PDB file of C-alpha atoms and ligand atoms in Angstrom:
ATOM      1  CA  UNK A 751     -26.067   3.729  21.978  1.00 49.00           C
ATOM      2  CA  UNK A 752     -23.808   4.640  19.091  1.00 70.00           C
ATOM      3  CA  UNK A 753     -22.549   1.974  16.749  1.00 84.00           C
ATOM      4  CA  UNK A 754     -18.813   1.999  17.232  1.00 96.00           C
ATOM      5  CA  UNK A 755     -16.791  -0.271  14.927  1.00 97.00           C
ATOM      6  CA  UNK A 756     -13.966  -1.796  16.975  1.00 98.00           C
ATOM      7  CA  UNK A 757     -10.433  -0.928  16.010  1.00 98.00           C
ATOM      8  CA  UNK A 758      -7.508  -3.233  16.662  1.00 98.00           C
ATOM      9  CA  UNK A 759      -4.266  -1.306  16.193  1.00 98.00           C
ATOM     10  CA  UNK A 760      -0.703  -2.543  16.266  1.00 98.00           C
ATOM     11  CA  UNK A 761       2.132  -0.295  17.289  1.00 98.00           C
ATOM     12  CA  UNK A 762       5.387  -1.797  15.994  1.00 98.00           C
ATOM     13  CA  UNK A 763       7.495   0.796  17.808  1.00 98.00           C
ATOM     14  CA  UNK A 764      11.233   0.688  16.872  1.00 98.00           C
ATOM     15  CA  UNK A 765      11.145  -2.903  15.631  1.00 98.00           C
ATOM     16  CA  UNK A 766      11.578  -4.527  12.248  1.00 98.00           C
ATOM     17  CA  UNK A 767      13.650  -3.802   9.198  1.00 98.00           C
ATOM     18  CA  UNK A 768      11.749  -2.986   5.961  1.00 98.00           C
ATOM     19  CA  UNK A 769      11.843  -6.589   4.798  1.00 98.00           C
ATOM     20  CA  UNK A 770      10.765  -7.907   8.240  1.00 98.00           C
ATOM     21  CA  UNK A 771       7.927  -5.427   8.286  1.00 98.00           C
ATOM     22  CA  UNK A 772       6.789  -6.285   4.780  1.00 98.00           C
ATOM     23  CA  UNK A 773       6.837  -9.978   5.623  1.00 98.00           C
ATOM     24  CA  UNK A 774       4.799  -9.535   8.800  1.00 98.00           C
ATOM     25  CA  UNK A 775       2.273  -7.286   6.940  1.00 98.00           C
ATOM     26  CA  UNK A 776       1.919  -9.813   4.127  1.00 98.00           C
ATOM     27  CA  UNK A 777       1.275 -12.620   6.596  1.00 98.00           C
ATOM     28  CA  UNK A 778      -1.184 -10.534   8.497  1.00 98.00           C
ATOM     29  CA  UNK A 779      -2.970  -9.617   5.313  1.00 98.00           C
ATOM     30  CA  UNK A 780      -3.537 -13.333   4.560  1.00 98.00           C
ATOM     31  CA  UNK A 781      -4.568 -14.162   8.101  1.00 98.00           C
ATOM     32  CA  UNK A 782      -7.237 -11.460   8.424  1.00 98.00           C
ATOM     33  CA  UNK A 783      -8.495 -11.369   4.862  1.00 97.00           C
ATOM     34  CA  UNK A 784     -11.834 -12.832   5.890  1.00 96.00           C
ATOM     35  CA  UNK A 785     -12.455 -10.775   9.018  1.00 96.00           C
ATOM     36  CA  UNK A 786     -15.242  -8.255   8.961  1.00 94.00           C
ATOM     37  CA  UNK A 787     -16.794  -5.823  11.469  1.00 96.00           C
ATOM     38  CA  UNK A 788     -13.405  -4.743  12.824  1.00 98.00           C
ATOM     39  CA  UNK A 789     -11.000  -2.042  11.654  1.00 98.00           C
ATOM     40  CA  UNK A 790      -7.350  -3.026  11.605  1.00 98.00           C
ATOM     41  CA  UNK A 791      -4.382  -0.725  11.696  1.00 98.00           C
ATOM     42  CA  UNK A 792      -0.632  -1.273  11.897  1.00 98.00           C
ATOM     43  CA  UNK A 793       1.905   1.451  12.672  1.00 98.00           C
ATOM     44  CA  UNK A 794       5.394   0.388  11.408  1.00 98.00           C
ATOM     45  CA  UNK A 795       8.560   2.278  12.064  1.00 98.00           C
ATOM     46  CA  UNK A 796       9.049   5.214   9.748  1.00 96.00           C
ATOM     47  CA  UNK A 797      11.467   3.622   7.361  1.00 98.00           C
ATOM     48  CA  UNK A 798       9.017   0.762   6.662  1.00 98.00           C
ATOM     49  CA  UNK A 799       5.797   2.778   6.301  1.00 98.00           C
ATOM     50  CA  UNK A 800       5.896   3.212   2.514  1.00 98.00           C
ATOM     51  CA  UNK A 801       6.752  -0.457   1.840  1.00 98.00           C
ATOM     52  CA  UNK A 802       4.055  -1.672   4.280  1.00 98.00           C
ATOM     53  CA  UNK A 803       1.474   0.696   2.713  1.00 98.00           C
ATOM     54  CA  UNK A 804       2.262  -0.912  -0.701  1.00 98.00           C
ATOM     55  CA  UNK A 805       2.074  -4.413   0.721  1.00 98.00           C
ATOM     56  CA  UNK A 806      -1.403  -3.975   2.283  1.00 98.00           C
ATOM     57  CA  UNK A 807      -2.919  -1.775  -0.428  1.00 97.00           C
ATOM     58  CA  UNK A 808      -6.485  -2.880  -1.244  1.00 96.00           C
ATOM     59  CA  UNK A 809      -6.719  -5.058   1.858  1.00 98.00           C
ATOM     60  CA  UNK A 810      -8.730  -4.511   5.046  1.00 98.00           C
ATOM     61  CA  UNK A 811      -5.586  -3.280   6.803  1.00 98.00           C
ATOM     62  CA  UNK A 812      -4.818   0.405   7.266  1.00 98.00           C
ATOM     63  CA  UNK A 813      -1.476   1.895   8.117  1.00 98.00           C
ATOM     64  CA  UNK A 814      -0.599   4.567  10.676  1.00 98.00           C
ATOM     65  CA  UNK A 815       2.349   6.687  11.680  1.00 98.00           C
ATOM     66  CA  UNK A 816       3.653   6.430  15.253  1.00 98.00           C
ATOM     67  CA  UNK A 817       4.049  10.176  15.511  1.00 98.00           C
ATOM     68  CA  UNK A 818       4.064  13.384  13.387  1.00 98.00           C
ATOM     69  CA  UNK A 819       5.122  16.981  13.555  1.00 98.00           C
ATOM     70  CA  UNK A 820       2.499  19.637  13.186  1.00 98.00           C
ATOM     71  CA  UNK A 821       4.103  21.739  10.416  1.00 98.00           C
ATOM     72  CA  UNK A 822       3.593  20.811   6.802  1.00 97.00           C
ATOM     73  CA  UNK A 823       7.253  21.320   5.797  1.00 97.00           C
ATOM     74  CA  UNK A 824      10.291  23.298   6.809  1.00 98.00           C
ATOM     75  CA  UNK A 825      13.633  23.125   8.521  1.00 98.00           C
ATOM     76  CA  UNK A 826      12.715  20.604  11.162  1.00 98.00           C
ATOM     77  CA  UNK A 827      15.436  17.962  11.076  1.00 98.00           C
ATOM     78  CA  UNK A 828      14.192  14.508  11.909  1.00 96.00           C
ATOM     79  CA  UNK A 829      10.516  15.289  11.726  1.00 97.00           C
ATOM     80  CA  UNK A 830       7.728  13.952   9.501  1.00 97.00           C
ATOM     81  CA  UNK A 831       4.759  16.037   8.505  1.00 98.00           C
ATOM     82  CA  UNK A 832       1.107  14.959   8.289  1.00 98.00           C
ATOM     83  CA  UNK A 833       1.099  15.499   4.534  1.00 98.00           C
ATOM     84  CA  UNK A 834       4.073  13.168   4.227  1.00 98.00           C
ATOM     85  CA  UNK A 835       2.297  10.461   6.125  1.00 98.00           C
ATOM     86  CA  UNK A 836      -0.796  10.892   3.881  1.00 98.00           C
ATOM     87  CA  UNK A 837       1.437  10.947   0.846  1.00 98.00           C
ATOM     88  CA  UNK A 838       2.814   7.462   1.527  1.00 97.00           C
ATOM     89  CA  UNK A 839      -0.639   6.032   2.304  1.00 98.00           C
ATOM     90  CA  UNK A 840      -1.176   6.386   6.046  1.00 98.00           C
ATOM     91  CA  UNK A 841      -4.740   6.743   7.271  1.00 98.00           C
ATOM     92  CA  UNK A 842      -4.028   6.964  11.004  1.00 98.00           C
ATOM     93  CA  UNK A 843      -1.495   8.493  13.316  1.00 98.00           C
ATOM     94  CA  UNK A 844      -0.662   7.627  16.938  1.00 98.00           C
ATOM     95  CA  UNK A 845      -0.144  10.811  18.998  1.00 98.00           C
ATOM     96  CA  UNK A 846       1.059  11.205  22.544  1.00 98.00           C
ATOM     97  CA  UNK A 847       2.160   7.631  23.232  1.00 98.00           C
ATOM     98  CA  UNK A 848       3.555   7.322  26.751  1.00 97.00           C
ATOM     99  CA  UNK A 849       7.014   6.441  25.381  1.00 97.00           C
ATOM    100  CA  UNK A 850       7.030   9.775  23.444  1.00 98.00           C
ATOM    101  CA  UNK A 851       5.856  11.560  26.588  1.00 97.00           C
ATOM    102  CA  UNK A 852       8.497   9.796  28.684  1.00 96.00           C
ATOM    103  CA  UNK A 853      11.575   9.845  26.414  1.00 97.00           C
ATOM    104  CA  UNK A 854      10.898  12.614  23.863  1.00 97.00           C
ATOM    105  CA  UNK A 855       9.348  15.476  25.871  1.00 96.00           C
ATOM    106  CA  UNK A 856       5.901  15.118  24.394  1.00 98.00           C
ATOM    107  CA  UNK A 857       3.425  17.305  26.310  1.00 98.00           C
ATOM    108  CA  UNK A 858      -0.336  17.768  26.317  1.00 98.00           C
ATOM    109  CA  UNK A 859       0.319  21.031  24.422  1.00 98.00           C
ATOM    110  CA  UNK A 860       2.260  19.333  21.661  1.00 98.00           C
ATOM    111  CA  UNK A 861      -0.333  16.513  21.559  1.00 98.00           C
ATOM    112  CA  UNK A 862      -2.960  19.219  21.007  1.00 98.00           C
ATOM    113  CA  UNK A 863      -1.092  20.758  18.088  1.00 98.00           C
ATOM    114  CA  UNK A 864      -0.424  17.292  16.543  1.00 98.00           C
ATOM    115  CA  UNK A 865      -4.104  16.349  16.758  1.00 98.00           C
ATOM    116  CA  UNK A 866      -5.055  19.624  15.007  1.00 98.00           C
ATOM    117  CA  UNK A 867      -2.494  18.979  12.241  1.00 98.00           C
ATOM    118  CA  UNK A 868      -3.668  15.340  11.783  1.00 98.00           C
ATOM    119  CA  UNK A 869      -7.291  16.342  11.516  1.00 98.00           C
ATOM    120  CA  UNK A 870      -6.534  19.171   9.130  1.00 98.00           C
ATOM    121  CA  UNK A 871      -4.724  16.676   6.876  1.00 98.00           C
ATOM    122  CA  UNK A 872      -7.447  13.982   7.036  1.00 98.00           C
ATOM    123  CA  UNK A 873      -5.462  11.611   9.291  1.00 98.00           C
ATOM    124  CA  UNK A 874      -7.316   9.808  12.049  1.00 98.00           C
ATOM    125  CA  UNK A 875      -5.633  10.709  15.318  1.00 98.00           C
ATOM    126  CA  UNK A 876      -5.207   8.009  17.980  1.00 98.00           C
ATOM    127  CA  UNK A 877      -4.625  10.085  21.116  1.00 98.00           C
ATOM    128  CA  UNK A 878      -2.870   8.111  23.860  1.00 98.00           C
ATOM    129  CA  UNK A 879      -3.412   8.918  27.525  1.00 98.00           C
ATOM    130  CA  UNK A 880      -2.743   7.011  30.745  1.00 98.00           C
ATOM    131  CA  UNK A 881      -1.526   7.253  34.310  1.00 97.00           C
ATOM    132  CA  UNK A 882       1.706   5.950  35.767  1.00 95.00           C
ATOM    133  CA  UNK A 883       1.863   3.378  38.490  1.00 93.00           C
ATOM    134  CA  UNK A 884       2.633   6.002  41.140  1.00 95.00           C
ATOM    135  CA  UNK A 885      -0.244   8.172  40.012  1.00 96.00           C
ATOM    136  CA  UNK A 886      -2.635   5.217  40.225  1.00 94.00           C
ATOM    137  CA  UNK A 887      -1.392   4.263  43.667  1.00 93.00           C
ATOM    138  CA  UNK A 888      -1.801   7.896  44.778  1.00 96.00           C
ATOM    139  CA  UNK A 889      -5.438   7.824  43.647  1.00 96.00           C
ATOM    140  CA  UNK A 890      -4.741  10.332  40.905  1.00 97.00           C
ATOM    141  CA  UNK A 891      -5.855   8.248  37.862  1.00 97.00           C
ATOM    142  CA  UNK A 892      -8.983  10.286  37.005  1.00 98.00           C
ATOM    143  CA  UNK A 893      -7.316  13.655  37.633  1.00 98.00           C
ATOM    144  CA  UNK A 894      -4.362  12.756  35.410  1.00 98.00           C
ATOM    145  CA  UNK A 895      -6.669  11.599  32.592  1.00 98.00           C
ATOM    146  CA  UNK A 896      -8.848  14.665  33.072  1.00 98.00           C
ATOM    147  CA  UNK A 897      -5.908  16.965  32.493  1.00 98.00           C
ATOM    148  CA  UNK A 898      -4.558  14.982  29.528  1.00 98.00           C
ATOM    149  CA  UNK A 899      -7.943  14.954  27.829  1.00 98.00           C
ATOM    150  CA  UNK A 900      -8.801  18.614  28.533  1.00 98.00           C
ATOM    151  CA  UNK A 901      -5.415  19.899  27.425  1.00 98.00           C
ATOM    152  CA  UNK A 902      -5.039  17.500  24.501  1.00 98.00           C
ATOM    153  CA  UNK A 903      -8.448  18.438  23.120  1.00 98.00           C
ATOM    154  CA  UNK A 904      -8.358  22.097  24.063  1.00 98.00           C
ATOM    155  CA  UNK A 905      -9.914  24.438  21.537  1.00 98.00           C
ATOM    156  CA  UNK A 906     -11.739  21.783  19.506  1.00 98.00           C
ATOM    157  CA  UNK A 907     -15.469  21.452  18.939  1.00 97.00           C
ATOM    158  CA  UNK A 908     -17.134  18.031  18.759  1.00 97.00           C
ATOM    159  CA  UNK A 909     -17.545  18.592  15.037  1.00 97.00           C
ATOM    160  CA  UNK A 910     -13.793  18.796  14.536  1.00 97.00           C
ATOM    161  CA  UNK A 911     -13.183  15.516  16.290  1.00 98.00           C
ATOM    162  CA  UNK A 912     -15.519  13.193  14.361  1.00 96.00           C
ATOM    163  CA  UNK A 913     -12.704  10.680  13.652  1.00 97.00           C
ATOM    164  CA  UNK A 914     -10.904  10.950  16.956  1.00 98.00           C
ATOM    165  CA  UNK A 915      -9.809   7.732  18.617  1.00 98.00           C
ATOM    166  CA  UNK A 916      -8.634   7.716  22.196  1.00 98.00           C
ATOM    167  CA  UNK A 917      -6.323   5.028  23.550  1.00 98.00           C
ATOM    168  CA  UNK A 918      -6.359   4.566  27.270  1.00 98.00           C
ATOM    169  CA  UNK A 919      -2.967   3.013  28.078  1.00 97.00           C
ATOM    170  CA  UNK A 920      -2.078   2.813  31.755  1.00 97.00           C
ATOM    171  CA  UNK A 921       1.698   3.332  31.681  1.00 95.00           C
ATOM    172  CA  UNK A 922       2.254   0.583  34.245  1.00 93.00           C
ATOM    173  CA  UNK A 923       0.615  -1.906  31.834  1.00 92.00           C
ATOM    174  CA  UNK A 924       2.667  -1.066  28.709  1.00 91.00           C
ATOM    175  CA  UNK A 925       5.204  -3.753  27.878  1.00 87.00           C
ATOM    176  CA  UNK A 926       5.133  -5.048  31.417  1.00 88.00           C
ATOM    177  CA  UNK A 927       2.851  -8.042  31.038  1.00 85.00           C
ATOM    178  CA  UNK A 928       0.610  -6.452  33.652  1.00 84.00           C
ATOM    179  CA  UNK A 929      -2.831  -5.849  32.127  1.00 84.00           C
ATOM    180  CA  UNK A 930      -5.483  -3.776  33.740  1.00 88.00           C
ATOM    181  CA  UNK A 931      -8.401  -6.038  34.636  1.00 94.00           C
ATOM    182  CA  UNK A 932     -11.410  -5.627  32.388  1.00 95.00           C
ATOM    183  CA  UNK A 933     -13.233  -4.063  35.317  1.00 96.00           C
ATOM    184  CA  UNK A 934     -10.350  -1.504  35.907  1.00 95.00           C
ATOM    185  CA  UNK A 935     -10.301  -0.660  32.191  1.00 97.00           C
ATOM    186  CA  UNK A 936     -14.045  -0.368  31.920  1.00 97.00           C
ATOM    187  CA  UNK A 937     -14.214   1.888  34.938  1.00 97.00           C
ATOM    188  CA  UNK A 938     -11.766   4.286  33.217  1.00 98.00           C
ATOM    189  CA  UNK A 939     -13.395   4.078  29.846  1.00 98.00           C
ATOM    190  CA  UNK A 940     -16.716   4.895  31.401  1.00 98.00           C
ATOM    191  CA  UNK A 941     -15.183   7.834  33.233  1.00 98.00           C
ATOM    192  CA  UNK A 942     -13.717   9.076  29.930  1.00 98.00           C
ATOM    193  CA  UNK A 943     -17.044   8.946  28.246  1.00 98.00           C
ATOM    194  CA  UNK A 944     -18.621  10.949  31.078  1.00 98.00           C
ATOM    195  CA  UNK A 945     -15.761  13.466  30.856  1.00 98.00           C
ATOM    196  CA  UNK A 946     -16.322  13.773  27.111  1.00 98.00           C
ATOM    197  CA  UNK A 947     -20.016  14.349  27.770  1.00 98.00           C
ATOM    198  CA  UNK A 948     -19.074  17.130  30.147  1.00 98.00           C
ATOM    199  CA  UNK A 949     -16.649  18.774  27.741  1.00 98.00           C
ATOM    200  CA  UNK A 950     -18.652  18.245  24.551  1.00 98.00           C
ATOM    201  CA  UNK A 951     -21.976  16.423  24.618  1.00 97.00           C
ATOM    202  CA  UNK A 952     -23.438  12.959  25.015  1.00 97.00           C
ATOM    203  CA  UNK A 953     -23.815  12.193  21.277  1.00 97.00           C
ATOM    204  CA  UNK A 954     -20.104  12.876  20.774  1.00 97.00           C
ATOM    205  CA  UNK A 955     -19.017  10.974  23.880  1.00 98.00           C
ATOM    206  CA  UNK A 956     -21.022   7.917  22.716  1.00 97.00           C
ATOM    207  CA  UNK A 957     -19.499   7.985  19.233  1.00 97.00           C
ATOM    208  CA  UNK A 958     -15.803   8.246  20.138  1.00 98.00           C
ATOM    209  CA  UNK A 959     -13.888   4.987  19.931  1.00 98.00           C
ATOM    210  CA  UNK A 960     -11.882   4.369  23.152  1.00 98.00           C
ATOM    211  CA  UNK A 961      -9.246   1.654  22.803  1.00 98.00           C
ATOM    212  CA  UNK A 962      -7.508  -0.069  25.728  1.00 97.00           C
ATOM    213  CA  UNK A 963      -3.752  -0.612  25.493  1.00 97.00           C
ATOM    214  CA  UNK A 964      -1.388  -2.310  27.829  1.00 95.00           C
ATOM    215  CA  UNK A 965      -0.153  -5.923  27.436  1.00 92.00           C
ATOM    216  CA  UNK A 966      -3.184  -6.979  25.350  1.00 96.00           C
ATOM    217  CA  UNK A 967      -2.778 -10.517  24.069  1.00 96.00           C
ATOM    218  CA  UNK A 968      -4.955 -13.328  22.672  1.00 97.00           C
ATOM    219  CA  UNK A 969      -5.529 -14.645  26.253  1.00 96.00           C
ATOM    220  CA  UNK A 970      -7.144 -11.385  27.573  1.00 96.00           C
ATOM    221  CA  UNK A 971      -8.646  -9.667  24.458  1.00 97.00           C
ATOM    222  CA  UNK A 972     -12.057 -11.217  24.484  1.00 97.00           C
ATOM    223  CA  UNK A 973     -12.660 -10.413  28.172  1.00 97.00           C
ATOM    224  CA  UNK A 974     -11.557  -6.769  27.526  1.00 97.00           C
ATOM    225  CA  UNK A 975     -13.599  -6.504  24.383  1.00 97.00           C
ATOM    226  CA  UNK A 976     -16.834  -7.764  26.207  1.00 96.00           C
ATOM    227  CA  UNK A 977     -16.848  -4.482  28.229  1.00 97.00           C
ATOM    228  CA  UNK A 978     -19.433  -1.956  26.988  1.00 97.00           C
ATOM    229  CA  UNK A 979     -17.080   1.024  26.738  1.00 98.00           C
ATOM    230  CA  UNK A 980     -14.000  -0.721  25.286  1.00 98.00           C
ATOM    231  CA  UNK A 981     -13.972  -0.311  21.536  1.00 98.00           C
ATOM    232  CA  UNK A 982     -10.749  -2.058  20.610  1.00 98.00           C
ATOM    233  CA  UNK A 983      -7.116  -2.268  21.501  1.00 98.00           C
ATOM    234  CA  UNK A 984      -3.790  -0.603  20.891  1.00 98.00           C
ATOM    235  CA  UNK A 985      -1.309  -3.489  20.960  1.00 98.00           C
ATOM    236  CA  UNK A 986       2.452  -3.238  21.171  1.00 97.00           C
ATOM    237  CA  UNK A 987       4.498  -6.422  21.725  1.00 97.00           C
ATOM    238  CA  UNK A 988       1.804  -8.866  20.641  1.00 97.00           C
ATOM    239  CA  UNK A 989       1.274  -7.040  17.314  1.00 98.00           C
ATOM    240  CA  UNK A 990       4.844  -7.874  16.102  1.00 98.00           C
ATOM    241  CA  UNK A 991       3.868 -11.433  15.220  1.00 98.00           C
ATOM    242  CA  UNK A 992       1.205 -11.797  12.542  1.00 98.00           C
ATOM    243  CA  UNK A 993      -0.263 -14.963  13.944  1.00 98.00           C
ATOM    244  CA  UNK A 994      -0.598 -13.635  17.426  1.00 98.00           C
ATOM    245  CA  UNK A 995      -1.923 -10.292  16.254  1.00 98.00           C
ATOM    246  CA  UNK A 996      -4.485 -11.899  13.936  1.00 98.00           C
ATOM    247  CA  UNK A 997      -5.883 -13.787  16.981  1.00 98.00           C
ATOM    248  CA  UNK A 998      -6.288 -10.495  18.752  1.00 98.00           C
ATOM    249  CA  UNK A 999      -8.017  -9.058  15.678  1.00 98.00           C
ATOM    250  CA  UNK A1000     -10.492 -11.979  15.948  1.00 96.00           C
ATOM    251  CA  UNK A1001     -10.789 -11.348  19.777  1.00 93.00           C
ATOM    252  CA  UNK A1002      -9.573 -14.880  20.590  1.00 87.00           C
TER     253      UNK A1002
HETATM  254  C1  LIG B 547       1.751   0.083  23.301  1.00 73.89           C
HETATM  255  O1  LIG B 547       2.891   0.227  22.842  1.00 73.89           O
HETATM  256  O2  LIG B 547       0.903   0.994  23.033  1.00 73.89           O
HETATM  257  C2  LIG B 547       1.395  -1.059  24.104  1.00 73.89           C
HETATM  258  C3  LIG B 547       0.194  -1.107  24.598  1.00 73.89           C
HETATM  259  O3  LIG B 547       2.377  -2.011  24.309  1.00 73.89           O
HETATM  260  P1  LIG B 547       2.175  -3.501  24.883  1.00 73.89           P
HETATM  261  O4  LIG B 547       1.000  -4.094  24.210  1.00 73.89           O
HETATM  262  O5  LIG B 547       3.494  -4.192  24.520  1.00 73.89           O
HETATM  263  O6  LIG B 547       1.999  -3.376  26.328  1.00 73.89           O
END
């Protein structure tokens, strides 16, 4: 069994001014200074990325973008390039979050291009996938994930994807307070690993970190993290408060 260091990632979405973001990051830095054996990432809103990178520099917290565009530069109003994220100090980038798929026309094809651009620039891509409530109720969970993974990772070899992180985020559990049970999440994570074995190989499938996301909080994190195929969490709402998020980082 591969040794996968857990990753606890906070997605701050469109919350916090620069000063609020820096204050939360500073508090988090103090709270988690003594934690080891877990990778920690926060993804502030774009305006706060540079200041948060400065604030956590030299600590055990990494910073990520919430999205990127695949071109390096050009006439693309409103977009940020992978090199720009690296330039301000980002190590990770979230790609294909369900809110981007739902409200901003993100597709599996654009996810695929963004993953390629992230990897080329040395950013760690966190590829988000997940089924809607209707799809789960219609028994389509695995076929939806199958399509998202195959299209999102189309054209890559295992060697290209050494840093890839996948976040399984059932859409019905994001921001709703409804968490998938640890058994439901484990079932999907195990399925994803078998799918990655089929597409690539077993060594690769065993080495990829697969996070769970969807209403993770201190009360449910340890149960989720006790599952063999769950390697961490992508946390939205509960990552906005440094005290609550640091409990999640400690799995308690
Ligand atoms: C998310 O935004 O990725 C997420 C999982 O949100 P929440 O934890 O609030 O459900």
